[in-house]
Coordinates of C-alpha atoms and ligand atoms in Angstrom, one line a residue:
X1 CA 0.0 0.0 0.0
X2 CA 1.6 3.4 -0.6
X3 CA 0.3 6.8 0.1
X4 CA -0.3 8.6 -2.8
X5 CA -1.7 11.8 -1.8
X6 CA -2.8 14.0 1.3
X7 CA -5.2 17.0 1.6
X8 CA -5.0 19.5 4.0
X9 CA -7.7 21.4 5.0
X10 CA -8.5 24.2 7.2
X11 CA -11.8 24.6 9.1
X12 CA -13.5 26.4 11.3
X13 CA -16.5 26.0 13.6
X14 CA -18.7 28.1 15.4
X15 CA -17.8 28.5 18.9
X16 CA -19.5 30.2 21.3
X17 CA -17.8 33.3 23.9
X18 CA -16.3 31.0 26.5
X19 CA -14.1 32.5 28.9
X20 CA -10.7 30.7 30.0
X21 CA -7.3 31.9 31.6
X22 CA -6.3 33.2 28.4
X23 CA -9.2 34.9 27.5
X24 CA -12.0 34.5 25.0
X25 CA -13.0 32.2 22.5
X26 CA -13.0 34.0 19.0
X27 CA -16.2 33.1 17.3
X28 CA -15.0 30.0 15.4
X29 CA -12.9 27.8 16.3
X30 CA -10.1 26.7 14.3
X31 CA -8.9 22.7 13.3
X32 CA -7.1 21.1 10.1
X33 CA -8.2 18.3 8.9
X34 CA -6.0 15.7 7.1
X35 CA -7.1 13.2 4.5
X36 CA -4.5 10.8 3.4
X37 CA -5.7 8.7 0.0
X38 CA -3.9 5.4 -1.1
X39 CA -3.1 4.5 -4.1
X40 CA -5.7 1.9 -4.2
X41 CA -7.8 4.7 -3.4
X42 CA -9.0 4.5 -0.1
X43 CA -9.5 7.8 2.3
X44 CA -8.1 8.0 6.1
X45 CA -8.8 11.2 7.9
X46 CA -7.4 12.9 10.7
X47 CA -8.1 16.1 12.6
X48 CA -5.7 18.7 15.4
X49 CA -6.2 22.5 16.2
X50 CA -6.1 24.6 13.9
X51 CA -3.8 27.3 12.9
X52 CA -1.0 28.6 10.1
X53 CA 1.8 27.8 12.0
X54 CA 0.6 23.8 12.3
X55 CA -0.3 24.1 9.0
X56 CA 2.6 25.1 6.9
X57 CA 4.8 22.4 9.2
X58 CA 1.8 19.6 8.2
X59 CA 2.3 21.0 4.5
X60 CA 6.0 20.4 4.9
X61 CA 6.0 17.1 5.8
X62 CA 3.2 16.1 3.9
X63 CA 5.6 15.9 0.4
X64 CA 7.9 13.8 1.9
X65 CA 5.2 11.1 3.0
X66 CA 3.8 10.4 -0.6
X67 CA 4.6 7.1 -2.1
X68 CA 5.3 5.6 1.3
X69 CA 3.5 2.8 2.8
X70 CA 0.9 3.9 5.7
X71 CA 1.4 0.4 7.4
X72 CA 5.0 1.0 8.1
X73 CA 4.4 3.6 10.5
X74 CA 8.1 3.3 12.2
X75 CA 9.3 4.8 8.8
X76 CA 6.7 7.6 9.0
X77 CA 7.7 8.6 12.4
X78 CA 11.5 8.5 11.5
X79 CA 10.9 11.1 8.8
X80 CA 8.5 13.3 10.8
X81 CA 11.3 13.2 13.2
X82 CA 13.9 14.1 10.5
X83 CA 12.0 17.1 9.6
X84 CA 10.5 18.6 12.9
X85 CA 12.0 21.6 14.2
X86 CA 12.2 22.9 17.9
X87 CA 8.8 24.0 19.6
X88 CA 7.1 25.3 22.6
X89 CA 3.9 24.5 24.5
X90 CA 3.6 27.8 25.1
X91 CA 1.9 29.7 28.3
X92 CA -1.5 29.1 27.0
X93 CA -3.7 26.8 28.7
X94 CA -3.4 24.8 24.9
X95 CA -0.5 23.2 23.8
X96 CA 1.0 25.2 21.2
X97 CA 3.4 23.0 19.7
X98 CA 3.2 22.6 16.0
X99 CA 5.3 18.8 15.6
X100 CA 3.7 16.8 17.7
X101 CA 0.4 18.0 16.0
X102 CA 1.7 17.2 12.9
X103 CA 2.4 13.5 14.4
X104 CA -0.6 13.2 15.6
X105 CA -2.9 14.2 12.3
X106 CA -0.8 11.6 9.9
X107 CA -0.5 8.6 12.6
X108 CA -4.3 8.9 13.3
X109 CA -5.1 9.4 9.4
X110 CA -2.8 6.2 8.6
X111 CA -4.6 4.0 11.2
X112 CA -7.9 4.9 9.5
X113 CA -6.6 3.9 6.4
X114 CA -5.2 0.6 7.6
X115 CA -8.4 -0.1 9.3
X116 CA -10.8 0.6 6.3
X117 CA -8.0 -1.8 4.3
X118 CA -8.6 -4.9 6.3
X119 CA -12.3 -4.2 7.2
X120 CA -11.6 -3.9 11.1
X121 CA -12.3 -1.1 13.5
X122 CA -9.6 1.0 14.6
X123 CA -9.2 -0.1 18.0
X124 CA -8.8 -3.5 17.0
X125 CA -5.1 -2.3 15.4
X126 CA -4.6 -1.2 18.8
X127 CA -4.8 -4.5 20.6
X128 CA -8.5 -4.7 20.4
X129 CA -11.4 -3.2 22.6
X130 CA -11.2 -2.9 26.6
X131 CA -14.2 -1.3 26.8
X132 CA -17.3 -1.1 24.7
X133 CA -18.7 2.3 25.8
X134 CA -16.5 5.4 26.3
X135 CA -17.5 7.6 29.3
X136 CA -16.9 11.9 29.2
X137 CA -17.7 14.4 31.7
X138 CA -19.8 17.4 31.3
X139 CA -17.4 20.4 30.2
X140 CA -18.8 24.3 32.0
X141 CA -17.6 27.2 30.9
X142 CA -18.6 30.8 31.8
X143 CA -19.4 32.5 29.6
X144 CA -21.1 35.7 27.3
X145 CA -24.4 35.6 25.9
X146 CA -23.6 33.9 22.3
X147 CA -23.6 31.2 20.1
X148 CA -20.7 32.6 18.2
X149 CA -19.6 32.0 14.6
X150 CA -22.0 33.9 12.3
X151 CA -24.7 33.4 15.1
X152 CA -23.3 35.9 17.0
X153 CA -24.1 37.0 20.5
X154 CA -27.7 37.2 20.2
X155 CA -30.2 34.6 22.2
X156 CA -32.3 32.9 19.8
X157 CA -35.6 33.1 21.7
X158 CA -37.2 30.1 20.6
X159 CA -34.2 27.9 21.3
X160 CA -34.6 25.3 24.4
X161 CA -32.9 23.0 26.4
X162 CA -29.1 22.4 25.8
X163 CA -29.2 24.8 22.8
X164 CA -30.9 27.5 25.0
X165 CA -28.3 27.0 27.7
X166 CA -24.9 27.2 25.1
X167 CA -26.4 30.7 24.1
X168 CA -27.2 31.8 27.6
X169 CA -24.2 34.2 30.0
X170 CA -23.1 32.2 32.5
X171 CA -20.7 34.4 35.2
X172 CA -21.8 33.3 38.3
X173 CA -22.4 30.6 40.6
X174 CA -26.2 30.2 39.6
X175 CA -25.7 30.3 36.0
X176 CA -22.6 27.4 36.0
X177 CA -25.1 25.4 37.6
X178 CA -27.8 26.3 34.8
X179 CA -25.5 25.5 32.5
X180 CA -24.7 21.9 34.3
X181 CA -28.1 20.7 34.6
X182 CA -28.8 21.8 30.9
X183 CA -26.0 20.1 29.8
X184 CA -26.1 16.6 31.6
X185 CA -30.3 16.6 30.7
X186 CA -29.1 16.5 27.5
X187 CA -26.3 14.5 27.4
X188 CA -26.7 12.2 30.7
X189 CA -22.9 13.2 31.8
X190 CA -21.8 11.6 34.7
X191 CA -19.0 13.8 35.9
X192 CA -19.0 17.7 35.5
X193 CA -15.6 19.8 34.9
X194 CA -15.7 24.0 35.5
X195 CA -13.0 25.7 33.3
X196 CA -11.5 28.6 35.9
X197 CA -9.2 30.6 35.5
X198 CA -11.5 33.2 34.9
X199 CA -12.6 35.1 37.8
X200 CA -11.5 35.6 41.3
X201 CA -10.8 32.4 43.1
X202 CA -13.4 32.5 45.8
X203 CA -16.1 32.5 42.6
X204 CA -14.7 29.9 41.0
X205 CA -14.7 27.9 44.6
X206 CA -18.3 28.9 45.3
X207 CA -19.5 27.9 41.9
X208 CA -17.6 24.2 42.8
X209 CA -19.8 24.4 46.2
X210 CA -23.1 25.3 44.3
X211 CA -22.5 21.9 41.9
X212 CA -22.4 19.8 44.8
X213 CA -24.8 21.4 46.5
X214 CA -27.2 21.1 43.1
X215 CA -25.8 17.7 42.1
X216 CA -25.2 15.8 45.6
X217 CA -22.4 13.3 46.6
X218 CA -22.3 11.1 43.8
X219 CA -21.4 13.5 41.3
X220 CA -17.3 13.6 40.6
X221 CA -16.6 17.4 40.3
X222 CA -13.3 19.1 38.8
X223 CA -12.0 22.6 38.7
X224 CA -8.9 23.4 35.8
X225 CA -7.8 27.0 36.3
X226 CA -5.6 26.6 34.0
X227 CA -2.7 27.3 36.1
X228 CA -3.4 30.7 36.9
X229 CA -3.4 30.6 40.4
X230 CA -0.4 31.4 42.7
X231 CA 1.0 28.7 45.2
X232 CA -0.8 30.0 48.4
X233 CA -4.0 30.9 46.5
X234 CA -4.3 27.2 45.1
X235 CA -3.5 25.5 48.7
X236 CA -6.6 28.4 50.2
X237 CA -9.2 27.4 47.4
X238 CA -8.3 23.8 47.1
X239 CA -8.5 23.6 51.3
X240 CA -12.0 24.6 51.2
X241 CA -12.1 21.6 48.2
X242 CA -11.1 18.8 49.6
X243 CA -13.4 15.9 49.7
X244 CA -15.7 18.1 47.0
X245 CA -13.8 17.5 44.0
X246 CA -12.6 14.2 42.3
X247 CA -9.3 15.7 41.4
X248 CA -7.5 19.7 40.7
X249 CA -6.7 20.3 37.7
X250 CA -3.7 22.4 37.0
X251 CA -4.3 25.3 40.0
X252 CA -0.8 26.5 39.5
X253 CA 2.0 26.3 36.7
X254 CA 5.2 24.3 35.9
X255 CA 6.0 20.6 38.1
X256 CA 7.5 22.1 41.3
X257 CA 4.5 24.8 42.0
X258 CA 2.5 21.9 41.9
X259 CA 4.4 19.5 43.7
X260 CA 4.0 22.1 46.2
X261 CA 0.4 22.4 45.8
X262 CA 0.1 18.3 45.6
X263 CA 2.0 17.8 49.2
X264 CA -0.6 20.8 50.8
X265 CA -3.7 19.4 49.4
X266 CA -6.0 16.2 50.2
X267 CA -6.8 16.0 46.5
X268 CA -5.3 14.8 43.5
X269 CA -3.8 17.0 41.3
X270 CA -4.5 16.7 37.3
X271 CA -2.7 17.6 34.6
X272 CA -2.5 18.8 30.7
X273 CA -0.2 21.4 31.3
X274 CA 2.9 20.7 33.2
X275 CA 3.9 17.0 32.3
X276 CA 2.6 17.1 28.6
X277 CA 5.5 15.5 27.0
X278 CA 7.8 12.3 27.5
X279 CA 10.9 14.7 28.0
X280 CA 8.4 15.9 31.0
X281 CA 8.2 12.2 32.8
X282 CA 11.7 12.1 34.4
X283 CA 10.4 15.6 36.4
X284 CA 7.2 14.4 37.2
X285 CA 8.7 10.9 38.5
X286 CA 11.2 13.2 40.9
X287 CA 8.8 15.6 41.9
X288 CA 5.9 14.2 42.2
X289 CA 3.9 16.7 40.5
X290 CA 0.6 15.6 39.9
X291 CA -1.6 12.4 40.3
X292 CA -3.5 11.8 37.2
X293 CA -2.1 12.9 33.5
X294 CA -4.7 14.0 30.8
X295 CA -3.6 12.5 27.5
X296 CA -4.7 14.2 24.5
X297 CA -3.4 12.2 21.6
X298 CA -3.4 15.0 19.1
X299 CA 0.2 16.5 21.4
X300 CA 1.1 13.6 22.7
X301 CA 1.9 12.3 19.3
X302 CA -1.0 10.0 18.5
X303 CA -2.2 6.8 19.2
X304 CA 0.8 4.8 19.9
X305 CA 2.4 7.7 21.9
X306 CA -0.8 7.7 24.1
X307 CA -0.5 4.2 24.9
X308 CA 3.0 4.5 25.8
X309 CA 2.5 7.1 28.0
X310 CA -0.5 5.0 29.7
X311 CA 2.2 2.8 30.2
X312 CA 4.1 4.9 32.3
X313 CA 0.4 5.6 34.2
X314 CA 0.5 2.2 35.2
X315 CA 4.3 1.8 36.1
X316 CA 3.9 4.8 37.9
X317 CA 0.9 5.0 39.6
X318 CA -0.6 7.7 37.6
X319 CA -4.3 8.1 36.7
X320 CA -5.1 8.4 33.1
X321 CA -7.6 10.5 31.7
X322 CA -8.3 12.7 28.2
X323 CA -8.2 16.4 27.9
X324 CA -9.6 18.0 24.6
X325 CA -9.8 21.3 23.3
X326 CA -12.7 22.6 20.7
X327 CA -12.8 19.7 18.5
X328 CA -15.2 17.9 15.6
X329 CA -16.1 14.7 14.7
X330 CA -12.4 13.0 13.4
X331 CA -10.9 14.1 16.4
X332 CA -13.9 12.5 18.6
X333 CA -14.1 9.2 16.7
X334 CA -9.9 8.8 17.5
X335 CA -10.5 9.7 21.3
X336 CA -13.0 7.2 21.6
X337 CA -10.9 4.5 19.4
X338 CA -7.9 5.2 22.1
X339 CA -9.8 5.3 24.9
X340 CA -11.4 1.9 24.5
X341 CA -8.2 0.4 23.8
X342 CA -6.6 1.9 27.1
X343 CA -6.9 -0.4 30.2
X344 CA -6.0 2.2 32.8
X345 CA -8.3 4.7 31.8
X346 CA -9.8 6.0 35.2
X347 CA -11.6 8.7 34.8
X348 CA -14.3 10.2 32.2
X349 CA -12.8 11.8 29.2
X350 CA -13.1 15.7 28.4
X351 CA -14.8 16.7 25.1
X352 CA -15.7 20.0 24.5
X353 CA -18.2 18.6 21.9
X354 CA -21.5 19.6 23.4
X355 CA -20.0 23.5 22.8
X356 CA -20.3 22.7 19.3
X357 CA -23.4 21.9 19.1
X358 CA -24.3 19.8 15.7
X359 CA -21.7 21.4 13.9
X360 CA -19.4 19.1 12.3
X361 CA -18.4 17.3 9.2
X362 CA -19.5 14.0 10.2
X363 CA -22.1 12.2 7.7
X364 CA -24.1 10.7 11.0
X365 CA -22.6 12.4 14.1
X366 CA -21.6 10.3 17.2
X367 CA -24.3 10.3 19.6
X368 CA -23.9 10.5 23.5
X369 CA -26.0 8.1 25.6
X370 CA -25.7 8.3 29.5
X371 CA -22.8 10.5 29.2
X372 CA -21.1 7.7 27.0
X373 CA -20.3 7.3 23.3
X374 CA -20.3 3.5 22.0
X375 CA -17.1 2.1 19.9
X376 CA -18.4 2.5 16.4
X377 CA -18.1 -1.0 14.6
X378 CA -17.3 0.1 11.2
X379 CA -13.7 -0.3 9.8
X380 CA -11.2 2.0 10.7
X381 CA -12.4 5.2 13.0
X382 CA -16.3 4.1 12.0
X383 CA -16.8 7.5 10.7
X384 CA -17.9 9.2 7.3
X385 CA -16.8 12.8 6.7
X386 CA -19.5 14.4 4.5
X387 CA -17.7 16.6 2.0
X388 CA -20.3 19.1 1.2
X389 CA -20.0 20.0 5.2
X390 CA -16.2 19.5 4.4
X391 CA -15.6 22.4 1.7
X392 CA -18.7 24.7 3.6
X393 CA -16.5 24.8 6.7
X394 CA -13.3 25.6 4.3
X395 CA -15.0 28.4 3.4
X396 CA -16.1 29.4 6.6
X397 CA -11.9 29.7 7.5
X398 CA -11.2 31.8 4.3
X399 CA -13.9 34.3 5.5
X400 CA -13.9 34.8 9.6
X401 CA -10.9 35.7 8.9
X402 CA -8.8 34.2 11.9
X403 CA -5.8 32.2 11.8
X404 CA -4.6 31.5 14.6
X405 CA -6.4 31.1 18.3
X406 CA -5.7 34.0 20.5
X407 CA -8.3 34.4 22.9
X408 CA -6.7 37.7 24.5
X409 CA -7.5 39.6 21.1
X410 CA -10.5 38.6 21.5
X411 CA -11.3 39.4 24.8
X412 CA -10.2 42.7 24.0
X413 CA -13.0 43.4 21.9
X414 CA -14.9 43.4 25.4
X415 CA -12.8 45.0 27.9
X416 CA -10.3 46.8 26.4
X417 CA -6.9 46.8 27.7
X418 CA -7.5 43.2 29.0
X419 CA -3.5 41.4 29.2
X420 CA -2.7 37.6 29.8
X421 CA -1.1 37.0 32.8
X422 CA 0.4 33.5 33.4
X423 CA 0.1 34.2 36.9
X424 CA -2.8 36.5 37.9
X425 CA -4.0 35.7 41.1
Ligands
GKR1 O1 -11.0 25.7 25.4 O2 -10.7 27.4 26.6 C1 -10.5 26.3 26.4 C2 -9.6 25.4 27.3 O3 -9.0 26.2 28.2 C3 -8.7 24.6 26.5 O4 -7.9 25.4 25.6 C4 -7.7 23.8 27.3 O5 -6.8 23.3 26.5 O6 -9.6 22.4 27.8 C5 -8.3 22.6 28.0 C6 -7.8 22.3 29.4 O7 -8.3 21.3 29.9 O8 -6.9 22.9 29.9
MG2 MG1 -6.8 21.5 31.6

């Protein structure tokens, strides 16, 4: 089998004004998807963030791949390697790094391929399925009133339910919870995550309370401020969190703040900030810096670089979860082929899917059911990518505009002024 060409294209989705550490959601949000054909004619797909700077590297290495065989992946990676230059995560609560992306997008598009070739699912090329159903957790956000993307930031009236919630504000205490019990009505979550970072600490804390209060005992509850937070203010907040939430996400920035953090707390720390890499794993063994890692396959390097690293969960006594950022369909179908395959998954996976909405590029879109998607059965990721959806949301990127995120630009369209800080309270 030999590769024989690959299409990249850019995307973008409408996403609503959700507030994080770093700011604002733009209106769309941005992803590249990769289509690799064979010469025999067959289509495998992958999907990462978006962005230029991802792009032109997945454009460079993309002519080097053609006429190599998508089975011999070990030859794939050794020419990826060849031509990846230095990168950084970055400060940003997502990883900005452009090669591991890059990784990610042609492993994930080869496995489809291989799978579609010998009529077996995904998974099954992975070891075969652990688990039949996948379980996430509800994702909050605060946020503006807005469903973003050419929708803007009115309310549609007539909306209800889930779609009525995603448009609604949602600052406070009172309105995270709205935006819970909207959320798992519709999509029977079984865990809840708030995204902080975003107001003072003591709100953040109180909206944490008001969950369990709303939700009782048996709901596992998370906070990720994105590593905003100071030392002292994490150990105050998370004191007044202990036995409340299932596990911290990433109060405080870099391995050492939150070793600190970890040895003052009764909770167990998360992470998809500061062990995100395996050059990071020798200075999380030493220091101890948090519990439970959040893979993300798109920068940890893909499928195979997942299950090493749940690996090193196990060796190490590490719980395993999955982050996400604003993501379609591709990237959803290869979270849920991983995560079936990993044993030591322990917790529910992000997805920030729900923010989305029913836009994506997905023929038949994967349904939740009790908070849980099934392992589709079909060869390869057991997805179709509708190409008229395809070449509409190609357009949509050549005219919002936007090309890379950068959520401070776009929260200073609504206080003016407004600056990043990596460590604001
Ligand atoms: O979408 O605003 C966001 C999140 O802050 C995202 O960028 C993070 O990568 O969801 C992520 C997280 O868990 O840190
Ligand atoms: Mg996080």
């Amino acid at each position: 089998m030999k590769i024989s060409h690959i299409h990249i294209t850019p995307v973008a989705v409408p996403d609503p004004p959700l507030l994080n550490a770093a700011g604002l959601h733009a209106p769309y949000a941005l992803r590249l998807i990769v289509e690799i054909v064979s010469a025999d004619g067959i289509s495998g797909w992958g999907e990462i963030p978006g962005g230029e700077a991802t792009r032109a590297a997945l454009e460079a290495a993309a002519e080097h791949l053609l006429g190599l065989d998508p089975w011999r992946l070990n030859a794939i990676y050794a020419k990826l390697e060849s031509l990846a230059r230095p990168d950084d995560r970055g400060a940003t609560p997502w990883d900005q790094r452009a090669w591991v992306h890059v990784r990610s997008a042609i492993e994930v598009a080869c496995y489809d391929l291989m799978g579609k070739s010998v009529g077996r699912p995904l998974v099954d090329l992975l070891g075969g399925a652990v688990r039949e159903r996948v379980p996430f957790a509800a994702y909050l956000f605060y946020k503006y009133a807005g469903a973003g993307g050419e929708f803007g930031l009115g309310v549609d009236a007539e909306a209800t339910g889930w779609s009525a919630a995603r448009q609604r504000t949602a600052l406070d205490p009172a309105g995270i919870v709205a935006q819970a019990r909207a959320m798992v009505e519709c999509y029977g979550f079984q865990s809840i995550k708030l995204k902080g970072g975003v107001f003072e600490p003591q709100v953040e804390v109180d909206s944490i309370l008001a969950l369990r209060e709303a939700f009782g005992l048996d709901m596992p509850l998370r906070l990720d401020p994105n590593a905003i937070w100071r030392v002292d203010t994490a150990i105050a907040a998370g004191r007044q969190l202990e036995g409340v939430l299932e596990y911290f996400e990433d109060p405080v920035r870099g391995q050492a703040d939150m070793a600190a953090v970890a040895r003052a707390l009764n909770i167990p720390l998360a992470t998809n900030m500061c062990t995100t890499s395996f050059d990071d794993l020798p200075g999380s063994v030493a220091q101890q810096s948090e519990a439970i890692i959040l893979s993300d396959h798109h920068f940890w390097g893909g499928f195979r670089a997942s299950l090493d690293l749940a690996r090193f969960c196990a060796v190490f006594g590490r719980g395993l979860s999955m982050h996400s950022n604003s993501h379609l369909g591709i990237s959803l179908a290869a979270m849920v082929q991983l995560a079936a395959a990993v044993p030591n998954l322990t917790y529910d996976c992000d997805t920030h899917y729900p923010w989305q909405d029913g836009h994506d590029l997905l023929v038949t879109p994967l349904t939740f059911e009790d908070g849980a998607l099934d392992v589709p059965k079909a060869p390869g990721l057991g997805i179709e990518v509708d190409r008229a959806k395809l070449e509409r949301m190609r357009k949509r990127y050549l005219a919002c505009g936007l090309t890379e995120r950068n959520d401070e630009i776009e929260m200073r369209k609504v206080q003016p002024g407004w600056a990043f800080q990596p460590t604001r309270w």
